[in-house]
Each structure stands twice: as C-alpha cells, then as structure tokens.
Short mmCIF file of C-alpha atoms and ligand atoms in Angstrom, two decimals:
data_model
loop_
_atom_site.label_atom_id
_atom_site.label_comp_id
_atom_site.label_asym_id
_atom_site.label_seq_id
_atom_site.Cartn_x
_atom_site.Cartn_y
_atom_site.Cartn_z
CA UNK V 1 -5.48 18.77 -6.53
CA UNK V 2 -3.15 18.83 -9.59
CA UNK V 3 -5.33 18.39 -12.69
CA UNK V 4 -2.74 17.84 -15.42
CA UNK V 5 -1.91 14.28 -16.44
CA UNK V 6 1.34 13.72 -14.64
CA UNK V 7 3.98 11.85 -16.62
CA UNK V 8 7.61 11.23 -15.81
CA UNK V 9 10.68 10.23 -17.78
CA UNK V 10 10.65 6.85 -16.02
CA UNK V 11 8.90 3.68 -17.12
CA UNK V 12 8.33 -0.02 -16.66
CA UNK V 13 11.99 -0.98 -16.57
CA UNK V 14 13.08 1.82 -14.21
CA UNK V 15 14.25 0.69 -10.80
CA UNK V 16 13.70 2.26 -7.39
CA UNK V 17 17.31 3.44 -7.52
CA UNK V 18 16.79 5.00 -10.97
CA UNK V 19 13.76 7.04 -9.92
CA UNK V 20 15.45 8.38 -6.78
CA UNK V 21 18.90 9.05 -8.20
CA UNK V 22 20.07 12.47 -6.97
CA UNK V 23 17.17 12.75 -4.50
CA UNK V 24 18.33 13.86 -1.06
CA UNK V 25 16.09 12.56 1.74
CA UNK V 26 18.41 13.52 4.60
CA UNK V 27 16.27 14.83 7.47
CA UNK V 28 13.14 13.09 6.19
CA UNK V 29 11.33 10.37 8.14
CA UNK V 30 9.65 7.59 6.16
CA UNK V 31 7.40 4.71 7.23
CA UNK V 32 7.20 1.55 5.12
CA UNK V 33 4.97 -1.42 6.03
CA UNK V 34 5.82 -5.03 5.20
CA UNK V 35 9.61 -4.59 5.02
CA UNK V 36 10.64 -8.21 5.60
CA UNK V 37 9.77 -9.35 2.08
CA UNK V 38 9.48 -8.40 -1.58
CA UNK V 39 8.80 -4.84 -2.66
CA UNK V 40 8.75 -3.51 0.90
CA UNK V 41 12.33 -4.60 1.58
CA UNK V 42 13.55 -2.82 -1.55
CA UNK V 43 11.47 0.30 -0.86
CA UNK V 44 12.94 0.57 2.62
CA UNK V 45 16.47 -0.08 1.34
CA UNK V 46 16.34 2.58 -1.35
CA UNK V 47 14.64 5.29 0.75
CA UNK V 48 17.26 4.71 3.48
CA UNK V 49 20.05 4.79 0.89
CA UNK V 50 18.82 8.25 -0.18
CA UNK V 51 19.17 9.47 3.40
CA UNK V 52 15.71 9.06 4.94
CA UNK V 53 15.35 7.62 8.41
CA UNK V 54 13.04 4.73 7.62
CA UNK V 55 10.67 3.17 10.14
CA UNK V 56 10.25 -0.36 8.83
CA UNK V 57 7.31 -2.39 10.08
CA UNK V 58 6.49 -6.08 9.85
CA UNK V 59 4.14 -8.46 11.61
CA UNK V 60 6.71 -9.03 14.38
CA UNK V 61 9.64 -7.00 15.68
CA UNK V 62 11.99 -9.80 14.67
CA UNK V 63 10.77 -9.66 11.06
CA UNK V 64 10.99 -5.86 11.08
CA UNK V 65 14.60 -6.13 12.25
CA UNK V 66 15.35 -8.63 9.45
CA UNK V 67 13.92 -6.19 6.90
CA UNK V 68 15.82 -3.24 8.31
CA UNK V 69 19.06 -5.25 8.26
CA UNK V 70 18.95 -4.99 4.44
CA UNK V 71 19.30 -1.21 4.59
CA UNK V 72 22.52 0.72 4.70
CA UNK V 73 21.23 3.78 6.52
CA UNK V 74 19.15 4.87 9.49
CA UNK V 75 16.20 2.61 10.23
CA UNK V 76 13.87 1.87 13.13
CA UNK V 77 12.18 -1.54 13.13
CA UNK V 78 8.70 -1.75 14.66
CA UNK V 79 6.08 -4.47 14.94
CA UNK V 80 2.80 -3.71 13.20
CA UNK V 81 0.48 -6.67 12.71
CA UNK V 82 -2.19 -5.21 10.45
CA UNK V 83 -4.89 -7.64 11.55
CA UNK V 84 -4.45 -6.59 15.18
CA UNK V 85 -5.80 -3.15 16.12
CA UNK V 86 -3.79 -3.13 19.36
CA UNK V 87 -0.56 -3.84 17.49
CA UNK V 88 -1.31 -0.97 15.09
CA UNK V 89 -2.09 1.40 17.96
CA UNK V 90 1.12 0.39 19.74
CA UNK V 91 3.05 1.06 16.53
CA UNK V 92 1.43 4.50 16.20
CA UNK V 93 2.28 5.26 19.84
CA UNK V 94 5.93 4.24 19.32
CA UNK V 95 6.18 6.46 16.26
CA UNK V 96 4.62 9.32 18.23
CA UNK V 97 7.15 8.87 21.04
CA UNK V 98 10.19 8.74 18.79
CA UNK V 99 9.43 11.00 15.83
CA UNK V 100 7.96 14.50 15.65
CA UNK V 101 6.82 14.19 12.07
CA UNK V 102 6.53 11.86 9.10
CA UNK V 103 7.43 12.90 5.55
CA UNK V 104 6.67 9.66 3.70
CA UNK V 105 4.29 6.78 4.37
CA UNK V 106 4.34 3.76 2.05
CA UNK V 107 1.47 1.40 2.91
CA UNK V 108 2.94 -1.62 1.18
CA UNK V 109 2.15 -4.76 3.18
CA UNK V 110 -0.45 -7.10 1.78
CA UNK V 111 -1.80 -10.60 1.30
CA UNK V 112 -3.38 -12.08 -1.80
CA UNK V 113 -5.91 -14.70 -2.76
CA UNK V 114 -6.44 -16.69 0.41
CA UNK V 115 -7.95 -19.92 -0.97
CA UNK V 116 -10.64 -20.20 1.71
CA UNK V 117 -12.54 -17.55 3.62
CA UNK V 118 -10.62 -16.39 6.67
CA UNK V 119 -11.85 -13.68 8.99
CA UNK V 120 -10.47 -11.12 11.40
CA UNK V 121 -12.96 -9.73 13.93
CA UNK V 122 -15.67 -11.12 11.65
CA UNK V 123 -14.29 -9.33 8.54
CA UNK V 124 -12.85 -11.08 5.49
CA UNK V 125 -9.08 -11.18 6.05
CA UNK V 126 -7.75 -9.56 2.85
CA UNK V 127 -10.01 -6.54 3.38
CA UNK V 128 -9.08 -6.46 7.07
CA UNK V 129 -5.34 -6.63 6.36
CA UNK V 130 -4.83 -4.75 3.12
CA UNK V 131 -7.38 -2.02 3.75
CA UNK V 132 -8.61 -1.74 7.35
CA UNK V 133 -5.19 -2.23 8.95
CA UNK V 134 -3.64 0.46 6.79
CA UNK V 135 -6.71 2.69 7.22
CA UNK V 136 -6.24 2.69 10.99
CA UNK V 137 -2.46 3.10 10.75
CA UNK V 138 -2.51 5.99 8.29
CA UNK V 139 -5.48 7.89 9.73
CA UNK V 140 -3.92 7.62 13.20
CA UNK V 141 -0.79 9.25 11.83
CA UNK V 142 -2.48 12.03 9.85
CA UNK V 143 -1.70 14.72 12.40
CA UNK V 144 1.97 13.67 12.36
CA UNK V 145 2.33 14.30 8.61
CA UNK V 146 4.74 17.12 7.82
CA UNK V 147 3.85 19.86 5.33
CA UNK V 148 4.45 18.36 1.89
CA UNK V 149 4.32 14.79 3.21
CA UNK V 150 3.49 11.99 0.78
CA UNK V 151 1.28 8.98 1.47
CA UNK V 152 1.60 6.10 -0.99
CA UNK V 153 -0.88 3.22 -1.05
CA UNK V 154 0.37 0.09 -2.81
CA UNK V 155 -2.68 -1.23 -4.63
CA UNK V 156 -2.87 -3.49 -7.70
CA UNK V 157 -4.33 -3.85 -11.16
CA UNK V 158 -6.16 -6.64 -9.36
CA UNK V 159 -8.53 -3.90 -8.12
CA UNK V 160 -10.28 -4.38 -11.48
CA UNK V 161 -11.37 -7.82 -10.27
CA UNK V 162 -13.40 -6.32 -7.41
CA UNK V 163 -17.12 -7.14 -7.18
CA UNK V 164 -19.40 -5.28 -9.62
CA UNK V 165 -20.74 -3.13 -6.80
CA UNK V 166 -17.18 -2.24 -5.77
CA UNK V 167 -17.15 -2.77 -2.04
CA UNK V 168 -19.70 -5.29 -0.78
CA UNK V 169 -20.67 -3.41 2.38
CA UNK V 170 -23.36 -6.00 3.09
CA UNK V 171 -20.83 -8.84 2.78
CA UNK V 172 -17.66 -7.59 4.46
CA UNK V 173 -17.64 -10.83 6.45
CA UNK V 174 -17.41 -12.81 3.20
CA UNK V 175 -20.05 -15.18 4.51
CA UNK V 176 -22.56 -14.29 1.78
CA UNK V 177 -20.10 -15.45 -0.89
CA UNK V 178 -16.32 -15.57 -1.17
CA UNK V 179 -13.93 -15.62 -4.12
CA UNK V 180 -10.18 -15.45 -3.45
CA UNK V 181 -9.35 -13.08 -6.32
CA UNK V 182 -12.56 -11.07 -5.96
CA UNK V 183 -11.82 -10.44 -2.28
CA UNK V 184 -8.25 -9.42 -3.13
CA UNK V 185 -9.65 -7.09 -5.81
CA UNK V 186 -12.04 -5.55 -3.31
CA UNK V 187 -9.23 -4.89 -0.83
CA UNK V 188 -7.04 -3.33 -3.52
CA UNK V 189 -9.95 -1.19 -4.78
CA UNK V 190 -10.29 -0.02 -1.18
CA UNK V 191 -6.61 1.05 -1.22
CA UNK V 192 -7.26 3.32 -4.21
CA UNK V 193 -10.52 4.73 -2.82
CA UNK V 194 -8.80 5.41 0.50
CA UNK V 195 -5.94 7.27 -1.21
CA UNK V 196 -8.53 9.31 -3.12
CA UNK V 197 -10.43 10.31 0.03
CA UNK V 198 -7.21 10.96 1.90
CA UNK V 199 -5.96 13.24 -0.88
CA UNK V 200 -9.04 15.41 -0.38
CA UNK V 201 -8.64 15.54 3.38
CA UNK V 202 -4.93 16.42 3.08
CA UNK V 203 -5.36 18.93 0.26
CA UNK V 204 -2.94 21.84 0.49
CA UNK V 205 -0.69 20.23 3.07
CA UNK V 206 0.21 16.69 1.92
CA UNK V 207 -0.43 14.27 -0.95
CA UNK V 208 -1.86 10.76 -1.25
CA UNK V 209 -1.63 8.49 -4.29
CA UNK V 210 -2.00 4.81 -5.10
CA UNK V 211 -0.23 2.48 -7.49
CA UNK V 212 0.13 -0.88 -9.15
CA UNK V 213 3.75 -2.04 -8.74
CA UNK V 214 3.71 -4.48 -11.69
CA UNK V 215 3.87 -8.26 -11.66
CA UNK V 216 6.78 -9.30 -9.50
CA UNK V 217 7.83 -12.73 -8.30
CA UNK V 218 7.65 -12.22 -4.53
CA UNK V 219 6.10 -14.17 -1.67
CA UNK V 220 2.71 -12.65 -2.47
CA UNK V 221 1.66 -15.73 -4.43
CA UNK V 222 2.26 -18.04 -1.46
CA UNK V 223 -1.44 -18.88 -1.14
CA UNK V 224 -1.89 -19.75 -4.80
CA UNK V 225 -1.89 -23.44 -5.76
CA UNK V 226 1.77 -24.23 -6.76
CA UNK V 227 0.74 -25.77 -10.11
CA UNK V 228 -1.42 -22.78 -11.01
CA UNK V 229 1.38 -20.53 -9.79
CA UNK V 230 3.86 -22.25 -12.14
CA UNK V 231 1.48 -21.89 -15.11
CA UNK V 232 0.80 -18.24 -14.27
CA UNK V 233 4.54 -17.70 -13.83
CA UNK V 234 5.19 -18.82 -17.42
CA UNK V 235 2.26 -16.73 -18.68
CA UNK V 236 3.40 -13.62 -16.82
CA UNK V 237 7.11 -14.02 -17.57
CA UNK V 238 6.97 -11.52 -20.42
CA UNK V 239 5.28 -8.91 -18.24
CA UNK V 240 7.05 -9.49 -14.98
CA UNK V 241 9.49 -7.16 -13.27
CA UNK V 242 12.39 -7.56 -10.88
CA UNK V 243 11.85 -6.52 -7.27
CA UNK V 244 14.06 -3.46 -7.92
CA UNK V 245 11.68 -2.45 -10.73
CA UNK V 246 8.64 -3.40 -8.64
CA UNK V 247 9.61 -0.87 -5.97
CA UNK V 248 10.14 1.93 -8.50
CA UNK V 249 6.62 3.37 -8.66
CA UNK V 250 6.35 3.37 -4.85
CA UNK V 251 9.68 5.19 -4.54
CA UNK V 252 8.79 7.61 -7.35
CA UNK V 253 5.56 8.64 -5.61
CA UNK V 254 7.30 8.71 -2.23
CA UNK V 255 10.30 10.78 -3.16
CA UNK V 256 10.73 11.98 -6.74
CA UNK V 257 10.53 15.72 -7.44
CA UNK V 258 8.92 14.80 -10.78
CA UNK V 259 5.60 14.10 -9.02
CA UNK V 260 5.74 16.82 -6.39
CA UNK V 261 2.21 18.11 -5.69
CA UNK V 262 0.53 15.26 -7.58
CA UNK V 263 -2.29 13.89 -5.45
CA UNK V 264 -5.35 11.64 -5.68
CA UNK V 265 -3.88 9.73 -8.64
CA UNK V 266 -3.27 6.10 -9.58
CA UNK V 267 0.11 5.14 -11.06
CA UNK V 268 1.65 2.16 -12.78
CA UNK V 269 5.07 1.78 -14.43
CA UNK V 270 6.07 5.19 -13.01
CA UNK V 271 3.30 7.04 -14.89
CA UNK V 272 -0.30 7.94 -14.25
CA UNK V 273 -2.49 5.04 -15.35
CA UNK V 274 -6.17 4.31 -15.86
CA UNK V 275 -7.97 2.76 -12.92
CA UNK V 276 -11.49 1.34 -12.94
CA UNK V 277 -14.56 3.60 -12.85
CA UNK V 278 -15.34 2.24 -9.38
CA UNK V 279 -11.94 3.46 -8.22
CA UNK V 280 -12.95 7.01 -9.22
CA UNK V 281 -16.31 6.90 -7.44
CA UNK V 282 -16.13 9.58 -4.74
CA UNK V 283 -19.43 8.57 -3.12
CA UNK V 284 -18.13 5.00 -2.78
CA UNK V 285 -14.85 6.32 -1.40
CA UNK V 286 -16.65 8.42 1.18
CA UNK V 287 -18.89 5.56 2.26
CA UNK V 288 -15.83 3.33 2.59
CA UNK V 289 -14.16 5.94 4.80
CA UNK V 290 -17.19 6.20 7.11
CA UNK V 291 -17.63 2.44 7.44
CA UNK V 292 -13.91 1.86 7.91
CA UNK V 293 -13.91 4.36 10.77
CA UNK V 294 -16.70 2.42 12.44
CA UNK V 295 -14.95 -0.91 11.90
CA UNK V 296 -11.67 0.16 13.52
CA UNK V 297 -13.13 2.22 16.35
N1 LIG N 301 4.12 -8.95 -6.38
C1 LIG N 301 3.21 -8.53 -7.25
O1 LIG N 301 3.18 -8.98 -8.41
C2 LIG N 301 2.20 -7.49 -6.87
C3 LIG N 301 1.27 -7.08 -7.83
C4 LIG N 301 0.33 -6.13 -7.49
C5 LIG N 301 0.33 -5.59 -6.21
N2 LIG N 301 1.23 -6.01 -5.28
C6 LIG N 301 1.18 -5.43 -3.93
O2 LIG N 301 2.46 -5.11 -3.48
C7 LIG N 301 2.51 -5.15 -2.05
C8 LIG N 301 3.75 -5.87 -1.60
O3 LIG N 301 3.65 -7.22 -1.99
P1 LIG N 301 4.90 -8.14 -2.33
O4 LIG N 301 4.73 -8.57 -3.73
O5 LIG N 301 6.17 -7.52 -1.91
O6 LIG N 301 4.52 -9.41 -1.40
P2 LIG N 301 5.29 -10.17 -0.25
O7 LIG N 301 6.67 -10.48 -0.64
O8 LIG N 301 4.40 -11.28 0.15
O9 LIG N 301 5.32 -9.07 0.92
C9 LIG N 301 4.15 -8.71 1.61
C10 LIG N 301 4.51 -8.11 2.94
O10 LIG N 301 3.29 -7.83 3.64
C11 LIG N 301 3.41 -8.38 4.95
N3 LIG N 301 2.14 -8.73 5.55
C12 LIG N 301 1.26 -9.68 5.18
N4 LIG N 301 0.25 -9.75 6.08
C13 LIG N 301 0.51 -8.81 7.03
C14 LIG N 301 -0.13 -8.43 8.23
N5 LIG N 301 -1.26 -9.02 8.65
N6 LIG N 301 0.42 -7.44 8.97
C15 LIG N 301 1.56 -6.85 8.57
N7 LIG N 301 2.24 -7.18 7.47
C16 LIG N 301 1.72 -8.17 6.71
C17 LIG N 301 4.25 -9.64 4.74
O11 LIG N 301 4.72 -10.11 5.98
P3 LIG N 301 4.95 -11.72 6.20
O12 LIG N 301 6.09 -12.08 5.31
O13 LIG N 301 5.28 -11.81 7.66
O14 LIG N 301 3.68 -12.41 5.85
C18 LIG N 301 5.31 -9.06 3.83
O15 LIG N 301 6.24 -8.32 4.56
C19 LIG N 301 1.19 -5.78 -1.61
O16 LIG N 301 0.32 -4.77 -1.11
C20 LIG N 301 0.62 -6.37 -2.88
O17 LIG N 301 -0.78 -6.43 -2.89
C21 LIG N 301 2.18 -6.93 -5.58
#
C-alpha cells in the first residue's frame, strides 16, 4: 500500500477530459456501472474517448445502449440490475464470455435518500443497491482483474451521515429505524470500507480506491422533495460542479498515471481527502466483507 499522501496537479474544477488528457487506454477494458445518467455517462464517454473498450451497464440493456450511444469509441452495453443477484451474475457471465481481463472497474451506479423504507430481499434498498450489488459484481470479477487493474468505488461525503455505529448490522432490514439520509450514508460508508478491504486483498496486483465526486446536479436527487431540492439547489450552487467535473475524480483514479500504485485511499476534488474515522476502521471493513458475502451467497 502506498503510504505517502498522494496529491495531483488537478483540482475541483478539473474535468474528466482534463485529468485524462494524453492518457492512452488503447487495449484496456473498462467496466462502468450506471452509464445511462449523470456521472456514469460522462465517465464512460471519456474512458472510451481515451481508447478503452468500455463495458457500460445499466438496469436494462436498453438503458445501457442509451448510455453507450453517448460514447465515440468501443463500448459493450450490458444489463446489470444491482438489486437483482441473477442479473448481476448474468452480467458477470457475459463479461467472462467476451473479455479475458478487466483493467478498470468504476462502480458508479447509485440511489439516494429514498423517502420511505424500501427493501430488497429483506435488506434496506440503498444498502442493497449501492453496496451489496457492487460487492457481488466486483468480487465476482476479482479473478478477471489484470495486473495493475484499478477498481474505483464512487462513494460520497454523505458517508459522514452514516449511523454512529457505522454499519447497523442488526438493522440491515431498516425495520428497527429508518432515515433516508442516514441509510444513504451507511451505503456510502460501505463503499469506502469495501474499497479499503479490497485494496488489501488485491495488494501487489491491483488497486482499489473510493471517492466523493462533488455536488453535481444529476438525477440522483430524484427522490428528494422538489421544494427541498430547490432550496438545497440554491444553497449548494456555490459548491456544485458540472457533470464533466463530477466525473473527474473517477477518471483520475481509473486512468491517470499521477495516481498509479495508490490504493486503499479516499479522494475528492482529484486529491486525497479526509474520510470519517469509521471509514478507516479495518475491523468494521472486515466484518462488512464477511456479512456481505453471506448476504449475496
Ligand atoms: N450527484 C451528486 O451530487 C453526487 C454526490 C455524491 C456522490 N454521488 C454518487 O455518484 C454516483 C453517480 O450518481 P449520479 O449523480 O450520476 O446519479 P444519477 O444521475 O441518478 O445516476 C445514477 C445511476 O445509477 C443507476 N442505478 C440506480 N439504481 C440502480 C440499480 N438498482 N441497478 C443498476 N443501476 C442503478 C441509475 O439508473 P436509472 O437511471 O435507471 O435509475 C443511473 O444510471 C452515485 O453512486 C452517487 O451516490 C453523486
């Protein structure tokens, strides 16, 4: 694991194109989830523009095709509904049939702040989608990762809103208490903890990092009350980024030589950033890994 604090010459206003300028990804295979909207569409577009063959997934094949249509380069659309274990397994099987290796995985898809408790297989839906779906997808592809491959987990500063205990293992159903933002925070904390555990398991052969993309006006806020959304929009205007800027940290970690070898870190605005103490808790990360394995088996 690289111990130095890794900084780059890029920052908050850098775009995905800026951070990958001059990077040649010809011959590389990348996987990006959630390519039909927001940051995922731009991540796919820019990685393909730099020469990677990008497998773009979405909840349906039709949506994946729509996302891939935005790219000027080689793409393969695949369905991957992250709440459906069979859909994830079918996606993994298709990747295995068509590609010998993967060089980049950007686990980008996500949902935020469902106003009422929703469940998938008895598990709160944001945790099931944002964490468990990606956990199954990425761990199923671990033996396909090429030497030097990079796994990028799109998390959020919202991870700091997770419950005080971090992951509520005794309330993964949400039935013992549910808060929309708290549940989102828990799922995004899980993304960071997963990247941390994965970095250890991949040490010496591939890297895994997590990131906050910034505040970007995408479809992510679709579940937030429109009035609240408008108020928050005004409040966040000064901090917000364009989608091109929002995809920059993902693309930096996925492809830039400036972060080669960096692993187990959390980034924001194209630089290493402080995450919560819970997000650095290796015992919590390990417990999450074990329980996630049970929940997707
Ligand atoms: N925008 C921000 O300010 C912000 C801030 C912090 C973190 N993030 C993170 O950035 C990532 C991308 O978000 P975004 O802002 O680009 O949001 P977005 O525009 O809503 O895109 C989210 C993507 O995830 C997909 N998705 C949702 N549920 C899924 C499921 N069950 N299976 C497969 N795909 C699913 C969506 O597909 P559908 O369109 O079919 O639902 C969409 O393609 C998320 O992980 C989010 O947590 C965003």
